[in-house]
Coordinates of C-alpha atoms in Angstrom, one line a residue:
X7 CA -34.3 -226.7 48.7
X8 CA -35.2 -223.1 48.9
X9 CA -38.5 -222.2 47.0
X10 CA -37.3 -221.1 43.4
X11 CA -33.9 -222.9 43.4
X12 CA -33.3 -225.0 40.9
X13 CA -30.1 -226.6 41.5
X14 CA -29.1 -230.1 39.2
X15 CA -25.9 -231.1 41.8
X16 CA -26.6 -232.8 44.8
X17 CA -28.0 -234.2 47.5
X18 CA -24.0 -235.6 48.0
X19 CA -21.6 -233.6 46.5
X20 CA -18.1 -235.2 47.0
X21 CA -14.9 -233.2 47.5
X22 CA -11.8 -234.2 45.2
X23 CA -8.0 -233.2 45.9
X24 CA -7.2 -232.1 42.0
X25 CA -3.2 -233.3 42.2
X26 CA -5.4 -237.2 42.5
X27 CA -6.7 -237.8 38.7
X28 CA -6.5 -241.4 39.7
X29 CA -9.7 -240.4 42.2
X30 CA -11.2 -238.3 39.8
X31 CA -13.6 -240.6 37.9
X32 CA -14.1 -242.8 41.5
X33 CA -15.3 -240.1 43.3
X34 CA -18.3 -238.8 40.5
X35 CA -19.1 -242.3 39.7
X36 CA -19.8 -242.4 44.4
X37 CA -21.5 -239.1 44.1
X38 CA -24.0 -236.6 42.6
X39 CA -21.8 -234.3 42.0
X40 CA -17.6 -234.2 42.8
X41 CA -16.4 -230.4 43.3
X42 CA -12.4 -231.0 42.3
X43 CA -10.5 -229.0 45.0
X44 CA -7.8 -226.6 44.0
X45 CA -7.1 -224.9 47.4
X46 CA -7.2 -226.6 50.8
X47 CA -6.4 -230.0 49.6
X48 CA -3.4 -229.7 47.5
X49 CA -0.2 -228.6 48.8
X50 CA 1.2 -225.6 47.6
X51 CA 4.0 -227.4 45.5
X52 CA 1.2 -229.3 43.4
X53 CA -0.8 -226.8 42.2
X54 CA 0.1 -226.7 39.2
X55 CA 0.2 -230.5 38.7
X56 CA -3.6 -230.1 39.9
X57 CA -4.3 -227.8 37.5
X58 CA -3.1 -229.6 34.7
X59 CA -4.8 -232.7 35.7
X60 CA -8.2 -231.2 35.6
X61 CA -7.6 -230.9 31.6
X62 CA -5.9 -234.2 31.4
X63 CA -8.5 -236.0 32.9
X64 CA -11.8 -235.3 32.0
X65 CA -15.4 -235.8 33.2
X66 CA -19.0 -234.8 32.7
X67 CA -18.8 -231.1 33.5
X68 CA -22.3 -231.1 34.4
X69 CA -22.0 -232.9 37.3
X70 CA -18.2 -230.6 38.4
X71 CA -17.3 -228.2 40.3
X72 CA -13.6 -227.1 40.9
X73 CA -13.0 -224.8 44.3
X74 CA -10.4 -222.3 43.5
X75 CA -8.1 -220.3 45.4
X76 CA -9.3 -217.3 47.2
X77 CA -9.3 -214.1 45.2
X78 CA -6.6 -212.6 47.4
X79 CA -4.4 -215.3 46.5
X80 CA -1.9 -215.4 42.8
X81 CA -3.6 -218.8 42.5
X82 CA -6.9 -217.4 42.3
X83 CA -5.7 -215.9 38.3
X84 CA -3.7 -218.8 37.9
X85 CA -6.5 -221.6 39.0
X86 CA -9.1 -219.1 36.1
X87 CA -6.7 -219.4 33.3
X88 CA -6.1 -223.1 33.4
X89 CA -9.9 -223.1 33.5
X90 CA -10.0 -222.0 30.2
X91 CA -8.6 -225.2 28.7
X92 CA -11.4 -227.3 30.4
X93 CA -15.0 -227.8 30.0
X94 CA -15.5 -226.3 33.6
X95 CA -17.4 -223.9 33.8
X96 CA -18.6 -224.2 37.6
X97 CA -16.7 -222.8 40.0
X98 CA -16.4 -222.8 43.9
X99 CA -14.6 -219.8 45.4
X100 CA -13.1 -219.9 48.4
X101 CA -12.9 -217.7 51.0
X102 CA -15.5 -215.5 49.2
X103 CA -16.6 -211.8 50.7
X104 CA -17.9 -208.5 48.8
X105 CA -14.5 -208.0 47.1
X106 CA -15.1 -211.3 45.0
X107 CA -14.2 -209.8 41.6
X108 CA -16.1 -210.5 37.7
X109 CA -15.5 -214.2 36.6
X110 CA -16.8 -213.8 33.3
X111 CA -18.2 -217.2 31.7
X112 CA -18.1 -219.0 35.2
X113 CA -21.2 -219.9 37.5
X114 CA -19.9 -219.4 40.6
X115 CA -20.4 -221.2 44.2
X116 CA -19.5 -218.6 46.9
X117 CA -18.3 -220.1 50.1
X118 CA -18.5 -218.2 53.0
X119 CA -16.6 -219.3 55.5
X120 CA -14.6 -216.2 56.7
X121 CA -16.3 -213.6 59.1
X122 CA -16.1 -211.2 56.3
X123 CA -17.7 -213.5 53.9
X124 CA -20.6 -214.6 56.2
X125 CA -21.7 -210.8 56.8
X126 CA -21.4 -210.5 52.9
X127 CA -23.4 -213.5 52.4
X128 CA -26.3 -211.8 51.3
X129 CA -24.3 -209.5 49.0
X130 CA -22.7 -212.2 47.3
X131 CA -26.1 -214.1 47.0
X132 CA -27.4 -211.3 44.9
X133 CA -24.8 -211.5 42.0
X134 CA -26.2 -212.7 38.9
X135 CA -22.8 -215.4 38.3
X136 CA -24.1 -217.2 42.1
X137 CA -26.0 -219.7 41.2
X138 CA -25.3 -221.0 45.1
X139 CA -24.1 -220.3 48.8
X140 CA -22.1 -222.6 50.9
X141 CA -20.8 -222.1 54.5
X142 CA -17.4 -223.4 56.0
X143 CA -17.1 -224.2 59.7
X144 CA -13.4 -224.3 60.1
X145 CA -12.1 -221.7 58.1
X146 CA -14.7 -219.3 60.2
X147 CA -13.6 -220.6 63.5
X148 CA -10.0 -219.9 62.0
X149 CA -10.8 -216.5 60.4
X150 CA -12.1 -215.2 64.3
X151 CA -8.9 -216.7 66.2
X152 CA -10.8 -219.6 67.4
X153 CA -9.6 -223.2 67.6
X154 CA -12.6 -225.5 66.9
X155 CA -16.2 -225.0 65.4
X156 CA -17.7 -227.7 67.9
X157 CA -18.2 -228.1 71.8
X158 CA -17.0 -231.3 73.1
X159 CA -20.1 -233.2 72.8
X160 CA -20.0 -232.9 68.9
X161 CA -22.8 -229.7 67.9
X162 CA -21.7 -226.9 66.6
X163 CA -21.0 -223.7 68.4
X164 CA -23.3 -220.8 68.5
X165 CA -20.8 -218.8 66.7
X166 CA -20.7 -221.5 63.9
X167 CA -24.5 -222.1 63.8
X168 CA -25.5 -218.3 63.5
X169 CA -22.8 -218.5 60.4
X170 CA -24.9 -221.8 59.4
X171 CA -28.2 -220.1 59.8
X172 CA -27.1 -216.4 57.9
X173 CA -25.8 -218.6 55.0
X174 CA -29.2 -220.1 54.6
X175 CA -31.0 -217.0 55.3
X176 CA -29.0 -215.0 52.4
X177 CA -29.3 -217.8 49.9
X178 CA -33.1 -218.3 50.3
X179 CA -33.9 -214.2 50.1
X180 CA -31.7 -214.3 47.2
X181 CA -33.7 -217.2 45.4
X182 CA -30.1 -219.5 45.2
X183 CA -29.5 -222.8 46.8
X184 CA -27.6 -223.3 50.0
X185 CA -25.0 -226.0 50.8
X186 CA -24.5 -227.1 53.9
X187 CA -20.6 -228.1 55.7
X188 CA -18.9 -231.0 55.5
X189 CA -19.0 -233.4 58.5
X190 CA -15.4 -234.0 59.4
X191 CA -15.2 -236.8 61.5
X192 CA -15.2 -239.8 59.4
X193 CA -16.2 -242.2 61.2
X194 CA -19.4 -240.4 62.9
X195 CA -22.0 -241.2 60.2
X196 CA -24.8 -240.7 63.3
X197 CA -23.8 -237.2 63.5
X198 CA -23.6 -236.9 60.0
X199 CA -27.1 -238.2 59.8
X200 CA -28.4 -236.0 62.2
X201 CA -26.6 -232.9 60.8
X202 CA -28.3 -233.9 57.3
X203 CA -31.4 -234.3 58.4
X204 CA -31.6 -231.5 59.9
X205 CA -30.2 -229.3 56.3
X206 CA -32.8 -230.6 54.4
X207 CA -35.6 -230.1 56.9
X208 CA -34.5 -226.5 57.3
X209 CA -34.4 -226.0 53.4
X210 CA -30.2 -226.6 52.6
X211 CA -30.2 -228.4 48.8
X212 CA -27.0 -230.1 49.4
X213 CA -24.1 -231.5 51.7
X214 CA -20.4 -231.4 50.8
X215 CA -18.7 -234.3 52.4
X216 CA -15.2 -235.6 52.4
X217 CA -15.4 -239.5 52.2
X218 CA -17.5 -241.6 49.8
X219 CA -18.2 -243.3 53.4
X220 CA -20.5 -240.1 53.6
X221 CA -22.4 -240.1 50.1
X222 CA -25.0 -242.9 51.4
X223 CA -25.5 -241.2 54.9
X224 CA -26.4 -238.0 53.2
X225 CA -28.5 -239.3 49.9
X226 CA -30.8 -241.0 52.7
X227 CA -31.3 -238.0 54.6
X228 CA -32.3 -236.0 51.9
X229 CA -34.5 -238.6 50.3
X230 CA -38.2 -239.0 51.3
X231 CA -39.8 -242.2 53.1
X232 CA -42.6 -244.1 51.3
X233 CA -44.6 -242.9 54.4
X234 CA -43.7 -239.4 53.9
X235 CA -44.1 -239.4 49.9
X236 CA -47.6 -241.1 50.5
X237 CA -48.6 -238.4 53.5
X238 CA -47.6 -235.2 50.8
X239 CA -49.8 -236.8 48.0
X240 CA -52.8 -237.3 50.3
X241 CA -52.4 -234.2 51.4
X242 CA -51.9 -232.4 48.0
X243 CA -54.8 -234.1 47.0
X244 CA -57.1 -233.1 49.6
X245 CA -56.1 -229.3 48.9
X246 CA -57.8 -230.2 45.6
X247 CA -61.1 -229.5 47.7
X248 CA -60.2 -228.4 51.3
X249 CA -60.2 -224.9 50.8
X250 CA -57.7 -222.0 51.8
X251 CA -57.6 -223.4 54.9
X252 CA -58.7 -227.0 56.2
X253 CA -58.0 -230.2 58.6
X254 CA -56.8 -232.9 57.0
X255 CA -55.5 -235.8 59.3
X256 CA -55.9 -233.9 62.6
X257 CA -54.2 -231.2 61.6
X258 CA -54.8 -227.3 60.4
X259 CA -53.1 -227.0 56.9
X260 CA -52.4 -223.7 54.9
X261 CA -50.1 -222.4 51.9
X262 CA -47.1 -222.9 53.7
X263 CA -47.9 -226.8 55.0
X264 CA -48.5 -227.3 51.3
X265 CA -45.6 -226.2 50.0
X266 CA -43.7 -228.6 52.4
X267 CA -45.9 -231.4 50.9
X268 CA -44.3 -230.2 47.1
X269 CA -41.2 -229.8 48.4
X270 CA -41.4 -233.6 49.9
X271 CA -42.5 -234.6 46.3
X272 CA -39.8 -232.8 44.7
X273 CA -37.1 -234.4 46.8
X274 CA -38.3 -237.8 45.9
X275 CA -38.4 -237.1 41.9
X276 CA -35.9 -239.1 40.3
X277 CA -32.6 -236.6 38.9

């Protein structure tokens, strides 16, 4: 997690097509949070079925979030005012640049995951409502003409991982957690490991994923080992007396190596 972020969803957060209430309760009891999708995942023709479903069948709003439609869209307005009959008050806009208009009364997730909306990243990150930044792979790829965010052996391309990288970046200046991509392939929970590893080592507060398959893979990456929790309070504790700078266990530690030790701590605090 970024320094200064405090941000109660995650480390798993669950995505939700919103025309499948008989999911709805399945997928939050899997997860940490289940962000109840409006756009991508529901056809055009069930839309509105979707949004009546989110009133009809309730959860915990403090553990929702519901992606709308982009702003461009008529089911942006649409998507906001069946909002208003729910306890939602979280949202996730997709497709989200500079020209994101006010949402009164909503926090908002921005996810960037059009070229516009990656150089607008930190823009976005500075309004008061964004409480959070995630990035899209796909949707970039899509937004530039491309045909695929990966190279054949499975990483990302460089295009993708500068748009990974800016996300973070703009988030962290901006004091406001960052959410890393979802993982497509199913069935690769290695590279899904790897990939969250890697997002909470380089300071990402969450993963979106698309499968409960994923929720386990992810909650493990982001959780401390008993070696690691154990390391961060010996080392905390030696700061106690080490000075502004000192050796502890071979190695030269400052400010910065301590706040890695809180962050390990933090991480491993029970939600």
């Amino acid at each position: 997690m970024s320094s200064g972020v405090s941000f109660d969803l995650g480390p798993a957060l669950l995505f939700c097509p919103a025309d499948r209430p008989d999911r709805f309760a399945k997928a939050l009891d899997r997860a940490d949070g289940v962000i109840l999708d409006l756009e991508d995942a529901v056809a055009p023709a069930n839309k509105p079925a979707a949004r009546a479903a989110l009133a009809e069948h309730p959860l915990d709003p403090a553990r929702v979030v519901v992606r709308v439609n982009p702003p461009s869209t008529p089911d942006f307005a649409a998507d906001l005012a069946a909002l208003a009959a729910t306890p939602y008050r979280r949202i996730m806009v997709a497709k989200a640049d500079a020209a994101l208009p006010a949402v009164p009364g909503f926090e908002v997730i921005a996810l960037c995951e059009t070229a516009a909306g990656v150089l607008d990243a930190r823009d976005l990150a500075a309004r008061p409502e964004v409480i959070a930044l995630m990035w899209g792979a796909e949707d970039l790829v899509a937004s530039l003409g491309g045909t695929s965010s990966r190279v054949r052996a499975g990483g990302y391309r460089d295009v993708a991982r500068h748009a990974r990288t800016s996300v973070l970046l703009a988030a962290g200046a901006a004091g406001v957690a960052a959410i890393d991509a979802v993982h497509l392939a199913i069935d690769d929970l290695d590279g899904l490991r790897e990939e969250a590893e890697d997002a909470v080592a380089s300071g990402f507060a969450a993963t979106a994923c698309i499968h409960p398959s994923h929720v386990a893979v992810i909650r493990d990456a982001y959780r401390p080992t008993p070696d690691e929790v154990a390391a961060a309070r010996r080392l905390l504790s030696a700061a106690t007396t080490g000075g502004a700078v000192f050796q502890h266990e071979g190695r030269m530690v400052d400010g910065p190596v301590l706040r890695h030790a809180e962050s390990v701590l933090r991480r491993a605090a029970p939600r």
